[in-house]
Coordinates of C-alpha atoms in Angstrom, one line a residue:
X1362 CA 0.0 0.0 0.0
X1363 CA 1.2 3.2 -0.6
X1364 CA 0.1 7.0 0.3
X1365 CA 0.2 9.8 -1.7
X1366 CA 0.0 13.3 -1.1
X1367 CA -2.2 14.9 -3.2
X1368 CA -1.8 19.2 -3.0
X1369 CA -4.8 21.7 -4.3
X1370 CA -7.8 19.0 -4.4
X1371 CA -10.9 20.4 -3.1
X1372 CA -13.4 18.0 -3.5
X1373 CA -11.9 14.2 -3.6
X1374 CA -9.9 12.6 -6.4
X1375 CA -10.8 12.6 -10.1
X1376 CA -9.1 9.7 -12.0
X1377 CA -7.6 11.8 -14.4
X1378 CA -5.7 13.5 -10.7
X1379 CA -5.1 10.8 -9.3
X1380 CA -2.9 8.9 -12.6
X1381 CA -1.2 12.8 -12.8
X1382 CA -0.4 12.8 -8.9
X1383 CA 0.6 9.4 -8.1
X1384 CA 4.3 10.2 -9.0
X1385 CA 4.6 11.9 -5.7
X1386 CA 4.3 8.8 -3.4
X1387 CA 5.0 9.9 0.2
X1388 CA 4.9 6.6 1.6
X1389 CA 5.8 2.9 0.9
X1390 CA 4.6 0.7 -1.9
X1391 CA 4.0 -3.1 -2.3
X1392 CA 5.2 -5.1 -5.6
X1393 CA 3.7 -7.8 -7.4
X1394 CA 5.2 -8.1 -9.9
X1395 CA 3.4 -11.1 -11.6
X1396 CA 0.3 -9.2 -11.5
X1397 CA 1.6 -6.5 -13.7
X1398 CA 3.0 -8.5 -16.2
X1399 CA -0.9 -9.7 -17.1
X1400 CA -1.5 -12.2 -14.4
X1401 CA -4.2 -11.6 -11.6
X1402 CA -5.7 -13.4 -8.9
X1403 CA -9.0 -12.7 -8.0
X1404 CA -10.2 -16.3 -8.0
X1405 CA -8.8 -19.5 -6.6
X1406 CA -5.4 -20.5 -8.6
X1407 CA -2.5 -22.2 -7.6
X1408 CA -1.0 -19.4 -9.5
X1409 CA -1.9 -16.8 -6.4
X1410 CA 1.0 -17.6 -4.5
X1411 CA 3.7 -17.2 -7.6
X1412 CA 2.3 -13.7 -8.2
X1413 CA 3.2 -12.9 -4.9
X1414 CA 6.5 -14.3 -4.8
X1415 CA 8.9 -12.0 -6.6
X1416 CA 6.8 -9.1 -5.7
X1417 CA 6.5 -8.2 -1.9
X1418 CA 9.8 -5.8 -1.6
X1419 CA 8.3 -3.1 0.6
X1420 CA 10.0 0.1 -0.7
X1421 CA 10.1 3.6 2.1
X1422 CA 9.7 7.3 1.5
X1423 CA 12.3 9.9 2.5
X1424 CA 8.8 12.3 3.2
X1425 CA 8.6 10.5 7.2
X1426 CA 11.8 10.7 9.0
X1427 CA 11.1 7.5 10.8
X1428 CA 9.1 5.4 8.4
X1429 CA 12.3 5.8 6.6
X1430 CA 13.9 2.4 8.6
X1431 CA 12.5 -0.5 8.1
X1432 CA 12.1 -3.8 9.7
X1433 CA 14.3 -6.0 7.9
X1434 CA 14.5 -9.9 8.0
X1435 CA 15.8 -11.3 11.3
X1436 CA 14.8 -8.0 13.1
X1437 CA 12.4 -7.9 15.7
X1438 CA 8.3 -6.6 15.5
X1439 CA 7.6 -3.3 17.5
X1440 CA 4.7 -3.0 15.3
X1441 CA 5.4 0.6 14.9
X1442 CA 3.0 3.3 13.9
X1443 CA 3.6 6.5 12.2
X1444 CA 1.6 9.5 12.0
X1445 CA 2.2 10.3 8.5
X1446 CA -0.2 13.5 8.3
X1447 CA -2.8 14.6 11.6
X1448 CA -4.7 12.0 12.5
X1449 CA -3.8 9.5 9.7
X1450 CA -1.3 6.9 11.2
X1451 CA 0.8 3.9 9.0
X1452 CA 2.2 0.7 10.2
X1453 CA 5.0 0.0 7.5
X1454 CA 5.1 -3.4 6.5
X1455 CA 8.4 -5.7 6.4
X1456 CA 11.0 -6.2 3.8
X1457 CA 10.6 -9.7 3.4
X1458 CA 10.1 -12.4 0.8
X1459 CA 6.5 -14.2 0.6
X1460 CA 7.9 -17.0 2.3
X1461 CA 9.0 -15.3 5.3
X1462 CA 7.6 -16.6 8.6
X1463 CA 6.5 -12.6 8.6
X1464 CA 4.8 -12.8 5.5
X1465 CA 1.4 -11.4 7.0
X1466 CA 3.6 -8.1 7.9
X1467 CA 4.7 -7.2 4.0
X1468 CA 1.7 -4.6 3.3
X1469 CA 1.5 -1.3 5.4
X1470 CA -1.8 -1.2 7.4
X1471 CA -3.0 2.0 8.3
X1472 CA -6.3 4.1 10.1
X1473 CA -7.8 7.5 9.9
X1474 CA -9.5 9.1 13.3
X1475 CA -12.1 11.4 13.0
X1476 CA -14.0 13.3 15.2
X1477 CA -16.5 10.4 15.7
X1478 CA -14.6 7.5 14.8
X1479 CA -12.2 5.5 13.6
X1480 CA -11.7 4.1 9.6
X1481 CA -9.4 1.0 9.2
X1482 CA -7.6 0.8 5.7
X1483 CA -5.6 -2.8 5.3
X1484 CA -5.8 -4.4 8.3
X1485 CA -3.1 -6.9 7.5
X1486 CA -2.2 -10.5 6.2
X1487 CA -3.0 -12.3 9.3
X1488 CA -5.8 -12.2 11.9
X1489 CA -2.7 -11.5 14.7
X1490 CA -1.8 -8.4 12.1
X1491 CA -5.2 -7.5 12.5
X1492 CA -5.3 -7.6 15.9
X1493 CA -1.9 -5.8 16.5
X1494 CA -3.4 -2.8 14.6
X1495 CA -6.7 -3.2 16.6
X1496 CA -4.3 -2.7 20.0
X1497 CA -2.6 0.2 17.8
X1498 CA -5.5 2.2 17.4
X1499 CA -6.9 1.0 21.2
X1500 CA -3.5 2.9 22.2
X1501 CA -4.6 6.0 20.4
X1502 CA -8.2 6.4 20.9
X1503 CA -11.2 5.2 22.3
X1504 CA -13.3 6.4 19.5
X1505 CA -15.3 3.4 18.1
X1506 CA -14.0 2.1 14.3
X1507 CA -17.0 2.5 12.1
X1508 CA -15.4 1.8 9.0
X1509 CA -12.6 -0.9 7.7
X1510 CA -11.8 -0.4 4.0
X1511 CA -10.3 -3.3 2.0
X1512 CA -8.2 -1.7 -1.3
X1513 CA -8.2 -5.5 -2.9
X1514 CA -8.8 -8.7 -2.3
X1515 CA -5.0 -10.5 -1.9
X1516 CA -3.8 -11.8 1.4
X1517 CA -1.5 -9.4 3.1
X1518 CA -4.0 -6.4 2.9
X1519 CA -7.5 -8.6 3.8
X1520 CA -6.8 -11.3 6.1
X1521 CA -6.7 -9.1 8.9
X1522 CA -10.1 -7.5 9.1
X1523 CA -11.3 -10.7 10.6
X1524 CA -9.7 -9.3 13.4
X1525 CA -12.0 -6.6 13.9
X1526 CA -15.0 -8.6 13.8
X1527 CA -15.9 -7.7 17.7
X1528 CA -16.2 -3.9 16.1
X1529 CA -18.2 -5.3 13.1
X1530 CA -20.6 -6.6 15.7
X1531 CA -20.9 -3.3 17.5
X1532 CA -21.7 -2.0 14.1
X1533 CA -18.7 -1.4 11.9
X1534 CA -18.8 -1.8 8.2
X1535 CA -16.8 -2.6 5.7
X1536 CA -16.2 -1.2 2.5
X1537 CA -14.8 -2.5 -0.9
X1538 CA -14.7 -2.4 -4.4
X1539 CA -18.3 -3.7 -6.2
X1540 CA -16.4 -7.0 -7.0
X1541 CA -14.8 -7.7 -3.7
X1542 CA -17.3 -9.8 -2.0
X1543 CA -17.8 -12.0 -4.9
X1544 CA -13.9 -11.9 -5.1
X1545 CA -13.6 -12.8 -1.1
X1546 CA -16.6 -15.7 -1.4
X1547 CA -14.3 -17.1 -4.5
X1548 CA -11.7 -17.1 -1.9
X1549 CA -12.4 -18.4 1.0
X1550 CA -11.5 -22.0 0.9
X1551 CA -7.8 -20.9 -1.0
X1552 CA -7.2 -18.9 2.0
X1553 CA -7.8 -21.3 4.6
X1554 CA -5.6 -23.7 2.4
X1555 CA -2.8 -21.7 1.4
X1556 CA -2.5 -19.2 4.5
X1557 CA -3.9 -21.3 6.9
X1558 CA -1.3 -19.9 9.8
X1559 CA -2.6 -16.9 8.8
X1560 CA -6.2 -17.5 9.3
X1561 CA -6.1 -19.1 12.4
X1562 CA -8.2 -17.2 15.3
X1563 CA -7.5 -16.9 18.8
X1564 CA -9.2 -20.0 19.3
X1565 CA -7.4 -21.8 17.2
X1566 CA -10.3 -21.9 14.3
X1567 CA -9.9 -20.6 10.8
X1568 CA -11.6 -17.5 10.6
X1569 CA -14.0 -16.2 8.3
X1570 CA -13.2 -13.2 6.6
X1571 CA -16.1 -10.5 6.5
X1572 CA -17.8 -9.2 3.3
X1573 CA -18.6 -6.1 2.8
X1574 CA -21.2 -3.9 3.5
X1575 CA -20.7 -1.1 1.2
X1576 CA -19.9 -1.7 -2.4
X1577 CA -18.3 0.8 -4.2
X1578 CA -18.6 1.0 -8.3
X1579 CA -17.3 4.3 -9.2
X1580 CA -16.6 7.0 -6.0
X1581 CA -18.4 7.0 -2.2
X1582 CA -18.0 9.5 0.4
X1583 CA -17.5 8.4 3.8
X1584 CA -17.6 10.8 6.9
X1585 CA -15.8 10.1 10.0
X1586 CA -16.8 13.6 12.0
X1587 CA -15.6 16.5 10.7
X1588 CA -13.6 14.0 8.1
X1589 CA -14.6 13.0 5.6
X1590 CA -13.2 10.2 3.0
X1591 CA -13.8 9.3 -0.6
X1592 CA -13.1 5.8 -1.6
X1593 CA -13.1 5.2 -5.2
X1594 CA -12.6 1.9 -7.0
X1595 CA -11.3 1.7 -10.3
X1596 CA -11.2 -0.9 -13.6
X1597 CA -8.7 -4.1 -13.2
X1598 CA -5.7 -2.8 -12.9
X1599 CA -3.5 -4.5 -10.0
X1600 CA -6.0 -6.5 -9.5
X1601 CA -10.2 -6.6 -10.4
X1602 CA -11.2 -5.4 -7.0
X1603 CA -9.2 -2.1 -6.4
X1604 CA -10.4 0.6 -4.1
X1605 CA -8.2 3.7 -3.5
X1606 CA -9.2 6.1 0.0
X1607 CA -8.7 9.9 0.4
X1608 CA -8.6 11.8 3.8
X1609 CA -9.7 15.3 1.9
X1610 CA -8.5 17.1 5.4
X1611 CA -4.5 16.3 4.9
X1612 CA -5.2 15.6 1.0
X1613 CA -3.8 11.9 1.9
X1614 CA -4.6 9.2 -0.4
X1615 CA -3.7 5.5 0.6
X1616 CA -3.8 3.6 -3.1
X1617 CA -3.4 0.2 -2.0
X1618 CA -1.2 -1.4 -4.5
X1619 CA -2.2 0.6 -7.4
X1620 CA 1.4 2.2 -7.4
X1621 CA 5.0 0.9 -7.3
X1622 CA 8.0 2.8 -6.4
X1623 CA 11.7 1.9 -6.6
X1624 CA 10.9 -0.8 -8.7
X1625 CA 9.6 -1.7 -12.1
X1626 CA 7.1 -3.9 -12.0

């Protein structure tokens, strides 16, 4: 995932802005590098996991003096959080290879708080991912989440809202691309089989991971109290559920894996 600082847009986003703008990526990207040489995985395909392989190099920005380290392999987990822009905070993810014991730590995770809540973008490749961002926000706020926004449908971004399904239950929804839950119920069964570690609850079950609740075809506003967010999806492009998400207060825009940097996919 990366984030992008977008500078004199008023009223969310166009697509025409956002292809212009996203050369000046403030934060970290994640490669798959499969994917944009035609192959996508938005249905079960032993293919999935070789799309991933070559691609998960997490790449930082010189724009946050201390997301500029990273945790490399063999390092330990603070699971740190930035505060890239006010009240938008980034966990970067790893520098590792796909089959890293830390795989479900390769795609930043972040969350925007608003005046009345709390929105969720990427909650991680694991349910423990999830819930380490969960404690994150807990640390930061009491303000309930209201919203969790998936930017696509592979592993290291989605797993982890089944983390958050206590706040789902208290009313928090989440928000995707149009195709995402039919991309999520194609799914399912590949993810307990190939990320199995990954899926396991607290309990030791596989968890389920959540549909969601808002389906977004073109552009949806979002308001969070005095914040309000416009999620957009696009055409296939990294992958056939895409979603982009756009704090309008710090012109922030966290676009999932639409955009690489340091790398040429």
């Amino acid at each position: 995932m990366s984030l992008t600082r977008l500078s004199g847009v008023a009223a969310g986003p166009s697509r025409a802005a956002v292809n212009a703008l996203f050369l000046v990526c403030i934060f970290c990207l994640r490669a798959h590098a499969d994917e944009h040489a035609g192959r996508h995985a938005d249905a079960p395909s032993d293919s999935y996991a070789d799309q991933h392989a070559e691609g998960h190099a997490a790449n930082h920005s010189e724009v946050h003096a201390q997301a500029h380290t990273h945790i490399a392999d063999g390092e330990s987990d603070p699971f740190a959080v930035y505060e890239v822009a006010a009240g938008v905070y980034v966990h970067p993810g790893r520098h590792v290879h796909i089959d890293h014991p830390h795989r479900d730590d390769i795609a930043n995770a972040g969350f925007i708080v608003g005046e009345h809540c709390v929105a969720v973008i990427d909650p991680g490749g694991s349910v423990a991912q999830g819930s380490r961002l969960r404690a994150a926000i807990r640390a930061r706020t009491e303000l309930p989440i209201c919203l969790i926004f998936n930017t696509h449908v592979h592993f290291d971004h989605i797993i982890g809202t089944a983390a958050f399904a206590p706040d789902i239950a208290l009313g928090a929804e989440v928000v995707g691309h149009a195709g995402l839950a039919e991309a999520i119920e194609a799914n399912q069964v590949f993810f307990a089989d190939a990320f199995a570690p990954e899926m396991q609850a607290e309990d030791g079950t596989l968890a389920t991971l959540p549909l969601p609740v808002h389906a977004v075809d073109t552009q949806a506003e979002f308001d969070l109290g005095a914040r309000p967010l416009i999620a957009t999806a696009y055409p296939e492009a990294h992958s056939r559920t895409d979603l982009t998400v756009f704090d309008r207060n710090t012109q922030t825009l966290f676009t999932g894996d639409l955009i690489f940097r340091t790398r040429i996919p």
